[in-house]
Tab-separated table of C-alpha atoms in Angstrom:
chain	number	residue	atom	x	y	z
A	1483	MET	CA	5.423	-64.127	44.092
A	1484	ALA	CA	8.756	-64.215	42.201
A	1485	LYS	CA	6.886	-64.885	38.957
A	1486	PHE	CA	4.642	-61.867	39.647
A	1487	ARG	CA	7.654	-59.615	40.288
A	1488	ARG	CA	9.327	-60.818	37.091
A	1489	ARG	CA	6.191	-60.152	35.062
A	1490	THR	CA	5.865	-56.677	36.590
A	1491	CYS	CA	9.485	-55.856	35.736
A	1492	ILE	CA	9.018	-56.987	32.146
A	1493	ILE	CA	5.856	-54.882	31.747
A	1494	LEU	CA	7.555	-51.862	33.304
A	1495	SER	CA	10.590	-52.267	31.022
A	1496	LEU	CA	8.394	-52.514	27.932
A	1497	PHE	CA	6.478	-49.419	29.020
A	1498	ILE	CA	9.725	-47.455	29.472
A	1499	LEU	CA	10.921	-48.573	26.019
A	1500	PHE	CA	7.602	-47.524	24.516
A	1501	ILE	CA	7.890	-44.035	26.070
A	1502	PHE	CA	11.496	-43.750	24.866
A	1503	PHE	CA	10.667	-44.607	21.243
A	1504	LEU	CA	7.606	-42.333	21.325
A	1505	MET	CA	9.742	-39.373	22.420
A	1506	MET	CA	12.337	-40.134	19.728
A	1507	GLY	CA	9.608	-40.245	17.106
A	1508	LEU	CA	8.191	-36.899	18.192
A	1509	LYS	CA	11.663	-35.402	18.130
A	1510	MET	CA	12.115	-36.535	14.526
A	1511	LEU	CA	8.812	-34.849	13.615
A	1512	ARG	CA	10.073	-31.455	14.818
A	1513	PRO	CA	10.461	-29.023	11.854
A	1514	ASN	CA	14.054	-28.696	10.647
A	1515	LYS	CA	14.238	-24.990	11.403
A	1516	ALA	CA	12.871	-25.323	14.923
A	1517	THR	CA	15.189	-24.572	17.813
A	1518	PHE	CA	15.001	-25.405	21.474
A	1519	GLY	CA	12.794	-22.341	22.066
A	1520	ASP	CA	9.350	-23.561	20.993
A	1521	PRO	CA	7.824	-26.823	22.190
A	1522	PHE	CA	6.614	-29.145	19.439
A	1523	GLY	CA	3.076	-28.360	18.338
A	1524	LEU	CA	3.141	-24.714	19.429
A	1525	GLU	CA	2.490	-23.563	15.882
A	1526	PHE	CA	-1.025	-24.981	16.200
A	1527	LEU	CA	-1.814	-22.452	18.949
A	1528	PRO	CA	-1.543	-19.126	17.057
A	1529	LEU	CA	-2.051	-16.700	19.941
A	1530	LEU	CA	0.386	-18.460	22.240
A	1531	HIS	CA	2.866	-18.764	19.390
A	1532	GLN	CA	2.620	-15.016	18.733
A	1533	GLN	CA	3.398	-14.266	22.362
A	1534	THR	CA	6.512	-16.434	22.429
A	1535	ARG	CA	7.842	-14.846	19.213
A	1536	LEU	CA	6.972	-11.249	20.093
A	1537	GLY	CA	10.416	-10.136	21.143
A	1538	LYS	CA	12.188	-11.822	18.242
A	1539	SER	CA	9.780	-10.351	15.701
A	1540	PHE	CA	10.155	-6.719	16.639
A	1541	ASP	CA	13.500	-6.203	18.398
A	1542	SER	CA	14.982	-5.175	15.053
A	1543	GLN	CA	12.355	-2.472	14.539
A	1544	ASN	CA	13.725	0.176	16.871
A	1545	ASN	CA	11.334	2.862	15.752
A	1546	ASP	CA	8.320	0.698	16.566
A	1547	LYS	CA	9.690	-0.028	20.019
A	1548	ILE	CA	10.419	3.641	20.725
A	1549	ASN	CA	7.050	4.788	19.404
A	1550	ARG	CA	5.187	2.286	21.556
A	1551	GLU	CA	7.208	3.215	24.647
A	1552	THR	CA	6.356	6.869	24.034
A	1553	SER	CA	2.721	5.937	23.572
A	1554	ASN	CA	2.641	3.947	26.815
A	1555	LYS	CA	4.156	6.813	28.799
A	1556	ASN	CA	1.614	9.301	27.510
A	1557	LEU	CA	-1.497	7.147	27.747
A	1558	LYS	CA	-3.562	6.011	30.695
A	1559	SER	CA	-5.978	4.306	28.361
A	1560	VAL	CA	-6.565	0.646	27.789
A	1561	GLU	CA	-4.809	-0.615	24.679
A	1562	ILE	CA	-5.351	-3.862	22.825
A	1563	THR	CA	-2.395	-4.786	20.658
A	1564	MET	CA	-1.993	-7.957	18.638
A	1565	LYS	CA	1.313	-8.395	16.859
A	1566	PRO	CA	1.814	-11.165	14.332
A	1567	SER	CA	4.838	-13.429	14.472
A	1568	LYS	CA	7.355	-13.648	11.663
A	1569	VAL	CA	5.429	-16.660	10.445
A	1570	SER	CA	2.743	-14.279	9.108
A	1571	GLU	CA	5.225	-12.988	6.511
A	1572	PRO	CA	6.286	-15.378	3.761
A	1573	TYR	CA	10.008	-15.991	3.397
A	1574	LEU	CA	11.254	-13.716	0.612
A	1575	GLU	CA	13.036	-16.499	-1.238
A	1576	GLU	CA	9.810	-18.500	-1.433
A	1577	LEU	CA	7.826	-15.816	-3.278
A	1578	GLN	CA	7.011	-15.569	-6.949
A	1579	PRO	CA	8.730	-12.863	-9.063
A	1580	LEU	CA	7.330	-9.374	-8.635
A	1581	ASN	CA	4.571	-8.136	-10.925
A	1582	TYR	CA	5.734	-4.863	-12.478
A	1583	TYR	CA	2.263	-4.263	-13.892
A	1584	LEU	CA	0.863	-3.982	-10.375
A	1585	HIS	CA	1.427	-0.523	-8.867
A	1586	VAL	CA	0.588	0.833	-5.420
A	1587	PHE	CA	0.211	4.455	-4.327
A	1588	TYR	CA	2.657	5.260	-1.525
A	1589	TYR	CA	2.789	8.250	0.849
A	1590	SER	CA	5.923	9.480	2.619
A	1591	TRP	CA	4.332	12.421	4.424
A	1592	TYR	CA	4.132	11.040	8.000
A	1593	GLY	CA	6.236	12.392	10.851
A	1594	ASN	CA	6.756	11.989	14.595
A	1595	PRO	CA	8.725	13.873	17.282
A	1596	GLN	CA	11.599	11.401	17.281
A	1597	PHE	CA	12.536	11.958	13.627
A	1598	ASP	CA	10.781	15.190	12.707
A	1599	GLY	CA	10.499	17.114	15.968
A	1600	LYS	CA	6.698	16.985	15.764
A	1601	TYR	CA	3.801	14.933	14.487
A	1602	ILE	CA	3.054	15.348	10.790
A	1603	HIS	CA	-0.176	14.135	9.170
A	1604	TRP	CA	-1.056	11.861	12.105
A	1605	ASN	CA	-2.482	15.038	13.679
A	1606	HIS	CA	-4.515	15.814	10.562
A	1607	PRO	CA	-7.220	18.457	11.135
A	1608	VAL	CA	-10.890	17.585	10.918
A	1609	LEU	CA	-11.943	19.125	7.627
A	1610	LYS	CA	-14.940	21.437	7.507
A	1611	HIS	CA	-17.939	20.766	5.308
A	1612	TRP	CA	-18.420	23.313	2.531
A	1613	ASP	CA	-21.802	24.142	4.023
A	1614	PRO	CA	-21.199	26.057	7.297
A	1615	ARG	CA	-24.597	24.965	8.588
A	1616	LEU	CA	-23.444	21.335	8.495
A	1617	THR	CA	-19.946	21.998	9.835
A	1618	LYS	CA	-21.283	22.998	13.259
A	1619	ASN	CA	-22.787	19.525	13.682
A	1620	TYR	CA	-19.395	17.782	13.643
A	1621	PRO	CA	-16.190	17.812	15.711
A	1622	GLN	CA	-13.593	20.414	14.848
A	1623	GLY	CA	-9.894	20.921	15.501
A	1624	LYS	CA	-6.920	18.595	15.012
A	1625	HIS	CA	-6.187	15.059	16.098
A	1626	SER	CA	-3.783	14.611	18.996
A	1627	PRO	CA	-1.342	11.686	18.568
A	1628	PRO	CA	-0.257	9.208	19.691
A	1629	ASP	CA	-3.610	8.240	21.210
A	1630	ASP	CA	-5.803	10.086	18.740
A	1631	ILE	CA	-4.765	9.981	15.066
A	1632	GLY	CA	-6.337	11.052	11.787
A	1633	SER	CA	-7.325	7.535	10.793
A	1634	SER	CA	-9.985	4.941	11.581
A	1635	PHE	CA	-7.262	2.248	11.666
A	1636	TYR	CA	-4.022	2.042	13.646
A	1637	PRO	CA	-0.725	1.001	12.030
A	1638	GLU	CA	1.216	-1.985	13.293
A	1639	LEU	CA	4.400	0.117	13.140
A	1640	GLY	CA	2.885	2.700	15.473
A	1641	ILE	CA	2.867	6.437	14.769
A	1642	TYR	CA	5.858	6.223	12.495
A	1643	SER	CA	7.947	8.740	10.633
A	1644	SER	CA	8.435	8.352	6.899
A	1645	ARG	CA	12.010	9.467	7.542
A	1646	ASP	CA	12.803	6.417	9.631
A	1647	PRO	CA	14.970	4.137	7.436
A	1648	SER	CA	13.714	1.051	9.254
A	1649	VAL	CA	10.117	2.028	8.454
A	1650	ILE	CA	10.947	2.490	4.773
A	1651	GLU	CA	12.671	-0.896	4.774
A	1652	THR	CA	9.670	-2.574	6.411
A	1653	HIS	CA	7.342	-0.993	3.867
A	1654	MET	CA	9.453	-2.271	0.971
A	1655	LYS	CA	9.530	-5.722	2.508
A	1656	GLN	CA	5.734	-5.721	2.860
A	1657	MET	CA	5.296	-4.656	-0.771
A	1658	TYR	CA	7.711	-7.361	-1.852
A	1659	SER	CA	5.776	-9.937	0.157
A	1660	ALA	CA	2.625	-8.809	-1.697
A	1661	SER	CA	4.288	-9.320	-5.120
A	1662	ILE	CA	3.854	-5.622	-5.951
A	1663	GLY	CA	6.418	-4.492	-8.485
A	1664	VAL	CA	6.073	-0.693	-8.499
A	1665	LEU	CA	5.308	1.954	-5.901
A	1666	ALA	CA	3.880	5.252	-7.141
A	1667	LEU	CA	5.389	7.813	-4.800
A	1668	SER	CA	3.324	10.872	-3.892
A	1669	TRP	CA	5.554	13.775	-4.911
A	1670	TYR	CA	5.717	17.537	-4.562
A	1671	PRO	CA	8.521	19.610	-6.127
A	1672	PRO	CA	11.266	20.890	-3.793
A	1673	GLY	CA	10.022	23.811	-1.736
A	1674	THR	CA	6.373	22.772	-1.961
A	1675	ASN	CA	4.152	20.459	0.059
A	1676	ASP	CA	0.557	19.605	0.840
A	1677	GLU	CA	-1.218	21.870	3.318
A	1678	ASN	CA	-0.788	19.417	6.205
A	1679	GLY	CA	2.759	18.257	5.583
A	1680	GLU	CA	6.291	19.190	4.600
A	1681	ASN	CA	8.336	18.599	1.502
A	1682	THR	CA	9.762	15.087	1.258
A	1683	ASP	CA	11.742	15.180	-1.992
A	1684	ASP	CA	14.899	14.632	0.071
A	1685	LEU	CA	13.558	11.178	1.001
A	1686	VAL	CA	13.490	9.981	-2.602
A	1687	PRO	CA	17.119	8.711	-2.683
A	1688	THR	CA	16.537	6.553	0.413
A	1689	ILE	CA	13.246	5.244	-0.956
A	1690	LEU	CA	14.945	4.359	-4.253
A	1691	ASP	CA	17.782	2.571	-2.459
A	1692	LYS	CA	15.464	0.588	-0.192
A	1693	ALA	CA	13.196	-0.271	-3.132
A	1694	HIS	CA	16.145	-1.541	-5.150
A	1695	LYS	CA	17.133	-3.857	-2.300
A	1696	TYR	CA	13.822	-5.697	-2.822
A	1697	ASN	CA	13.778	-5.401	-6.637
A	1698	LEU	CA	10.955	-2.856	-6.472
A	1699	LYS	CA	10.649	0.049	-8.904
A	1700	VAL	CA	9.586	3.626	-8.138
A	1701	THR	CA	7.424	5.873	-10.282
A	1702	PHE	CA	6.114	9.323	-9.398
A	1703	HIS	CA	2.569	10.395	-8.500
A	1704	ILE	CA	2.737	14.142	-9.101
A	1705	GLU	CA	0.416	15.996	-6.746
A	1706	PRO	CA	-1.488	19.225	-7.587
A	1707	TYR	CA	1.094	21.638	-6.208
A	1708	SER	CA	0.327	25.340	-6.260
A	1709	ASN	CA	0.131	26.915	-9.744
A	1710	ARG	CA	0.925	23.685	-11.567
A	1711	ASP	CA	1.047	24.365	-15.307
A	1712	ASP	CA	2.780	23.267	-18.499
A	1713	GLN	CA	5.926	25.337	-17.895
A	1714	ASN	CA	6.749	24.263	-14.356
A	1715	MET	CA	5.666	20.702	-15.147
A	1716	TYR	CA	8.362	20.584	-17.829
A	1717	LYS	CA	10.926	21.771	-15.297
A	1718	ASN	CA	9.773	19.278	-12.680
A	1719	VAL	CA	9.767	16.288	-15.036
A	1720	LYS	CA	13.254	17.298	-16.147
A	1721	TYR	CA	14.302	17.579	-12.501
A	1722	ILE	CA	13.004	14.082	-11.663
A	1723	ILE	CA	14.629	12.413	-14.667
A	1724	ASP	CA	17.944	14.269	-14.313
A	1725	LYS	CA	18.202	13.573	-10.589
A	1726	TYR	CA	16.708	10.082	-10.268
A	1727	GLY	CA	16.468	8.671	-13.786
A	1728	ASN	CA	19.750	6.734	-13.639
A	1729	HIS	CA	18.911	4.913	-10.433
A	1730	PRO	CA	18.309	1.170	-11.011
A	1731	ALA	CA	14.986	1.407	-9.138
A	1732	PHE	CA	13.639	4.175	-11.390
A	1733	TYR	CA	10.629	2.722	-13.215
A	1734	ARG	CA	10.258	2.628	-16.968
A	1735	TYR	CA	7.365	1.060	-18.858
A	1736	LYS	CA	8.127	-0.761	-22.080
A	1737	THR	CA	5.735	0.487	-24.763
A	1738	LYS	CA	4.339	-1.381	-27.758
A	1739	THR	CA	7.082	0.166	-29.889
A	1740	GLY	CA	9.764	-1.206	-27.581
A	1741	ASN	CA	10.688	2.106	-25.943
A	1742	ALA	CA	11.175	2.099	-22.172
A	1743	LEU	CA	9.722	5.360	-20.865
A	1744	PRO	CA	9.259	6.828	-17.384
A	1745	MET	CA	5.680	6.884	-16.149
A	1746	PHE	CA	4.073	9.776	-14.278
A	1747	TYR	CA	0.663	9.673	-12.620
A	1748	ILE	CA	-0.839	13.183	-12.577
A	1749	TYR	CA	-3.268	13.593	-9.679
A	1750	ASP	CA	-6.195	15.982	-10.233
A	1751	SER	CA	-5.029	16.540	-13.804
A	1752	TYR	CA	-8.495	17.895	-14.690
A	1753	ILE	CA	-7.781	21.054	-12.655
A	1754	THR	CA	-5.495	22.283	-15.442
A	1755	LYS	CA	-7.115	23.082	-18.774
A	1756	PRO	CA	-6.437	20.608	-21.601
A	1757	GLU	CA	-4.904	23.396	-23.720
A	1758	LYS	CA	-2.160	23.799	-21.108
A	1759	TRP	CA	-1.476	20.072	-21.050
A	1760	ALA	CA	-1.341	20.042	-24.855
A	1761	ASN	CA	1.498	22.574	-24.723
A	1762	LEU	CA	3.511	19.988	-22.820
A	1763	LEU	CA	2.246	16.661	-24.109
A	1764	THR	CA	1.703	17.081	-27.854
A	1765	ILE	CA	4.445	17.158	-30.465
A	1766	THR	CA	3.465	20.637	-31.657
A	1767	GLY	CA	3.077	22.088	-28.147
A	1768	SER	CA	5.026	25.214	-27.158
A	1769	GLN	CA	6.561	23.375	-24.166
A	1770	SER	CA	6.575	19.956	-25.846
A	1771	ILE	CA	8.352	17.212	-23.988
A	1772	ARG	CA	7.758	14.704	-26.774
A	1773	ASN	CA	10.716	13.048	-28.531
A	1774	SER	CA	13.061	14.656	-26.016
A	1775	PRO	CA	15.210	13.008	-23.314
A	1776	TYR	CA	12.372	13.875	-20.913
A	1777	ASP	CA	9.557	12.179	-22.776
A	1778	GLY	CA	7.448	9.762	-20.774
A	1779	LEU	CA	4.050	8.225	-20.239
A	1780	PHE	CA	1.712	10.716	-18.565
A	1781	ILE	CA	-1.355	9.191	-16.919
A	1782	ALA	CA	-4.334	11.463	-16.239
A	1783	LEU	CA	-6.902	11.045	-13.466
A	1784	LEU	CA	-10.352	10.388	-14.889
A	1785	VAL	CA	-13.156	11.386	-12.536
A	1786	GLU	CA	-16.109	12.254	-14.781
A	1787	SER	CA	-17.068	10.712	-18.111
A	1788	LYS	CA	-16.515	14.022	-19.931
A	1789	HIS	CA	-12.852	14.026	-18.846
A	1790	ARG	CA	-12.142	11.391	-21.515
A	1791	TYR	CA	-12.086	13.979	-24.282
A	1792	ASP	CA	-10.130	16.518	-22.239
A	1793	ILE	CA	-7.529	13.804	-21.681
A	1794	LEU	CA	-7.336	13.156	-25.417
A	1795	GLN	CA	-7.039	16.847	-26.201
A	1796	GLY	CA	-4.347	17.280	-23.557
A	1797	GLY	CA	-2.120	14.635	-25.144
A	1798	PHE	CA	-2.037	12.197	-22.223
A	1799	ASP	CA	-0.908	8.589	-22.671
A	1800	GLY	CA	-3.419	6.909	-20.385
A	1801	ILE	CA	-5.944	7.198	-17.592
A	1802	TYR	CA	-6.213	5.977	-14.015
A	1803	THR	CA	-9.181	6.139	-11.654
A	1804	TYR	CA	-7.528	6.415	-8.179
A	1805	PHE	CA	-10.555	6.436	-5.872
A	1806	ALA	CA	-11.201	3.242	-3.919
A	1807	THR	CA	-14.920	3.955	-3.595
A	1808	ASN	CA	-17.026	2.019	-6.061
A	1809	GLY	CA	-19.815	4.305	-7.283
A	1810	PHE	CA	-18.254	7.531	-6.008
A	1811	THR	CA	-17.158	8.764	-9.443
A	1812	TYR	CA	-17.675	7.629	-13.005
A	1813	GLY	CA	-14.070	6.471	-13.160
A	1814	SER	CA	-14.105	4.589	-9.857
A	1815	SER	CA	-17.301	2.670	-10.703
A	1816	TYR	CA	-16.509	-0.901	-11.723
A	1817	GLU	CA	-19.465	-1.026	-14.108
A	1818	ASN	CA	-17.790	1.596	-16.307
A	1819	TRP	CA	-14.390	-0.047	-16.616
A	1820	ALA	CA	-15.213	-2.093	-19.713
A	1821	ARG	CA	-16.377	1.076	-21.517
A	1822	LEU	CA	-13.282	2.958	-20.389
A	1823	LYS	CA	-11.049	0.137	-21.588
A	1824	PHE	CA	-12.799	0.172	-24.986
A	1825	PHE	CA	-12.302	3.935	-25.200
A	1826	CYS	CA	-8.612	3.605	-24.355
A	1827	ASP	CA	-8.122	0.887	-26.943
A	1828	GLN	CA	-9.722	3.101	-29.598
A	1829	PHE	CA	-7.251	5.918	-28.963
A	1830	ASN	CA	-4.174	3.890	-28.014
A	1831	LEU	CA	-4.246	4.898	-24.342
A	1832	LEU	CA	-3.200	2.872	-21.309
A	1833	PHE	CA	-6.122	1.946	-19.054
A	1834	ILE	CA	-5.108	1.674	-15.387
A	1835	PRO	CA	-8.055	0.987	-13.064
A	1836	SER	CA	-7.450	1.633	-9.371
A	1837	VAL	CA	-8.613	-0.872	-6.776
A	1838	GLY	CA	-8.739	-0.560	-3.000
A	1839	PRO	CA	-9.552	-2.640	0.084
A	1840	GLY	CA	-12.247	-0.260	1.312
A	1841	TYR	CA	-12.770	3.370	2.182
A	1842	ILE	CA	-13.459	5.314	5.369
A	1843	ASP	CA	-12.364	8.928	5.881
A	1844	THR	CA	-14.700	9.944	8.710
A	1845	SER	CA	-11.757	10.593	11.041
A	1846	ILE	CA	-10.941	13.662	8.929
A	1847	ARG	CA	-14.279	14.146	7.092
A	1848	PRO	CA	-16.900	13.135	9.667
A	1849	TRP	CA	-19.672	14.328	7.337
A	1850	ASN	CA	-18.692	11.885	4.554
A	1851	ALA	CA	-20.028	8.618	5.965
A	1852	GLN	CA	-22.105	7.963	2.846
A	1853	ASN	CA	-18.907	7.185	0.921
A	1854	THR	CA	-17.623	4.620	3.414
A	1855	ARG	CA	-17.063	1.196	1.873
A	1856	ASN	CA	-16.813	-1.673	4.343
A	1857	ARG	CA	-13.923	-4.069	3.779
A	1858	ILE	CA	-16.082	-7.140	4.528
A	1859	SER	CA	-12.997	-9.121	5.601
A	1860	GLY	CA	-11.329	-8.680	2.219
A	1861	LYS	CA	-14.355	-9.361	-0.003
A	1862	TYR	CA	-14.634	-5.743	-1.162
A	1863	TYR	CA	-10.961	-5.817	-2.234
A	1864	GLU	CA	-11.287	-9.106	-4.076
A	1865	THR	CA	-14.394	-7.897	-5.885
A	1866	ALA	CA	-12.492	-4.823	-7.072
A	1867	LEU	CA	-9.517	-6.894	-8.199
A	1868	GLY	CA	-11.807	-9.284	-10.051
A	1869	ALA	CA	-13.489	-6.384	-11.846
A	1870	ALA	CA	-10.105	-4.936	-12.815
A	1871	LEU	CA	-8.845	-8.239	-14.218
A	1872	HIS	CA	-12.055	-8.651	-16.191
A	1873	ALA	CA	-11.268	-5.395	-18.049
A	1874	HIS	CA	-7.884	-6.737	-19.266
A	1875	PRO	CA	-5.974	-3.598	-18.228
A	1876	SER	CA	-2.435	-2.599	-19.173
A	1877	VAL	CA	-1.616	-2.007	-15.493
A	1878	ILE	CA	-3.554	-2.230	-12.205
A	1879	SER	CA	-2.993	0.369	-9.495
A	1880	ILE	CA	-3.807	-0.087	-5.808
A	1881	THR	CA	-5.165	2.723	-3.659
A	1882	SER	CA	-3.237	2.538	-1.434
A	1883	PHE	CA	-0.301	1.175	0.519
A	1884	ASN	CA	-0.571	3.692	3.345
A	1885	GLU	CA	-3.149	6.445	2.879
A	1886	TRP	CA	-4.331	6.034	6.478
A	1887	HIS	CA	-6.568	9.123	6.485
A	1888	GLU	CA	-8.927	7.607	3.928
A	1889	GLY	CA	-8.701	4.059	5.241
A	1890	THR	CA	-7.492	2.632	1.935
A	1891	GLN	CA	-4.253	1.147	3.252
A	1892	ILE	CA	-3.120	-2.436	2.705
A	1893	GLU	CA	-0.260	-1.886	5.163
A	1894	LYS	CA	-0.544	-3.924	8.362
A	1895	ALA	CA	-2.980	-2.558	10.940
A	1896	ILE	CA	-3.579	-3.773	14.496
A	1897	PRO	CA	-6.428	-3.690	17.018
A	1898	LYS	CA	-6.239	-0.733	19.395
A	1899	ARG	CA	-8.609	0.690	21.977
A	1900	THR	CA	-8.200	3.934	23.888
A	1901	SER	CA	-10.409	5.714	26.392
A	1902	ASN	CA	-12.130	7.571	23.544
A	1903	THR	CA	-11.625	5.479	20.420
A	1904	VAL	CA	-11.892	1.904	19.233
A	1905	TYR	CA	-9.890	1.640	16.028
A	1906	LEU	CA	-10.928	-0.648	13.209
A	1907	ASP	CA	-8.732	-3.623	12.353
A	1908	TYR	CA	-8.550	-6.674	10.096
A	1909	ARG	CA	-9.781	-9.292	12.578
A	1910	PRO	CA	-10.606	-12.159	12.510
A	1911	HIS	CA	-7.714	-12.215	10.044
A	1912	LYS	CA	-4.055	-11.364	10.577
A	1913	PRO	CA	-2.635	-7.856	10.110
A	1914	SER	CA	-1.073	-9.133	6.880
A	1915	LEU	CA	-4.466	-10.042	5.332
A	1916	TYR	CA	-4.401	-7.448	2.543
A	1917	LEU	CA	-0.770	-8.116	1.668
A	1918	GLU	CA	-1.607	-11.798	1.308
A	1919	LEU	CA	-4.685	-11.079	-0.819
A	1920	THR	CA	-2.602	-8.760	-2.982
A	1921	ARG	CA	-0.014	-11.481	-3.545
A	1922	LYS	CA	-2.727	-13.964	-4.481
A	1923	TRP	CA	-4.276	-11.614	-7.056
A	1924	SER	CA	-0.907	-10.368	-8.305
A	1925	GLU	CA	0.001	-13.892	-9.312
A	1926	LYS	CA	-3.432	-14.379	-10.885
A	1927	TYR	CA	-3.137	-11.110	-12.810
A	1928	SER	CA	0.348	-11.988	-14.019
A	1929	LYS	CA	-0.910	-15.258	-15.503
A	1930	GLU	CA	-4.044	-13.754	-17.045
A	1931	ARG	CA	-2.206	-10.765	-18.493
A	1932	ALA	CA	0.176	-13.101	-20.300
A	1933	THR	CA	-2.790	-14.697	-22.092
A	1934	TYR	CA	-4.219	-11.450	-23.505
A	1935	ALA	CA	-1.071	-9.325	-23.794
A	1936	SER	CA	-0.098	-10.776	-27.190
A	1937	ASP	CA	-3.565	-10.073	-28.620
A	1938	GLN	CA	-3.414	-6.464	-27.414
A	1939	LYS	CA	0.293	-6.169	-28.314
A	1940	LEU	CA	1.107	-5.305	-24.697
A	1941	PRO	CA	4.649	-5.728	-23.358
A	1942	LEU	CA	5.256	-9.040	-21.585
A	1943	SER	CA	8.251	-7.937	-19.517
């Protein structure tokens, strides 16, 4: 009996030692940056891990918290919300340098009651079809935030205001994480605005400051403000350069001749006759900006094939295609990009194809379903990026960071369901899917551009 007890004690002691060393080994396997909060192995359970990190991830985003509290008070609907943990965003110091030949169109026209006293753009009206007989077949009126917004997707930041400094900061951080080097800011001159918004020129200093914090640059996407012509364009370019040109985040493109010039995207440039543009953009023009302190690179929107020659006559420095709908216009059709690049090379123009993750604007144009382009879990976006790289462009532009009305955003979106609407989202992937894809292709573009830039005598930095 004594021998049995002794044997039992030895076995029990060995078992205890085994458990002790096993626990010590597991403790040593814990990641260095782990704290006492998360049990070992939690990172392998994504949904549970998101729940435990929820508070830490978003406590710093006061606007998001306030917007969601407002939403919860006003809604009796069922809402599905999935928020990613901080793990979904790469650490800034681990990222590759930014690609300043990758631009993204950015919109600062959103508003909410907290910062603006009312909703702006989120309550976008449903636009009427040009044929009154068709209009009557579709919903009319305006959207009613926060439950009902003018978008088929729902932003992770909630119904934000573009005036919220924390929102601007988050946007810059997301662009940085995507290795985007330049944001093309939608811009109207002081005192003017689009028909659904308000003027936001006063936001430019904050946007420049926040961009500079993340080494981003800012260029201007000049919108078709009322009565835009050669004379007021000269004044507005002068205004932009005089007021913002000395800021370290103000973008300049280094040309083949070594000059570093501001770049201006001109939306709907075809509305103005080429003779008017020639007054501004040719050396002999009556309002010529050439060889002056306000000279720059002026990029025209090409929609139809015939616009190529109007762009030449107008004295533009390049073309971009903007629309994220393959096949919608001549310019936005991937199959035409090689021909457009050849044309640009012939006449020493910059070719800037525009790529997008998809397109759906039926929340504001319910009659336009034929132009919807499904995202196919990122495949549509990658196809567009591949086509752009194949054309060996000077610059690639992305439509868009946050044009929510047309569903072209790469900004983070989340699942959301209300009593009347089920919003689209990026599942089964994370809300950061399109930022991650952008970073992947940005790095690929940077490497490929370096291989053909010397042959085309393009700037390398």
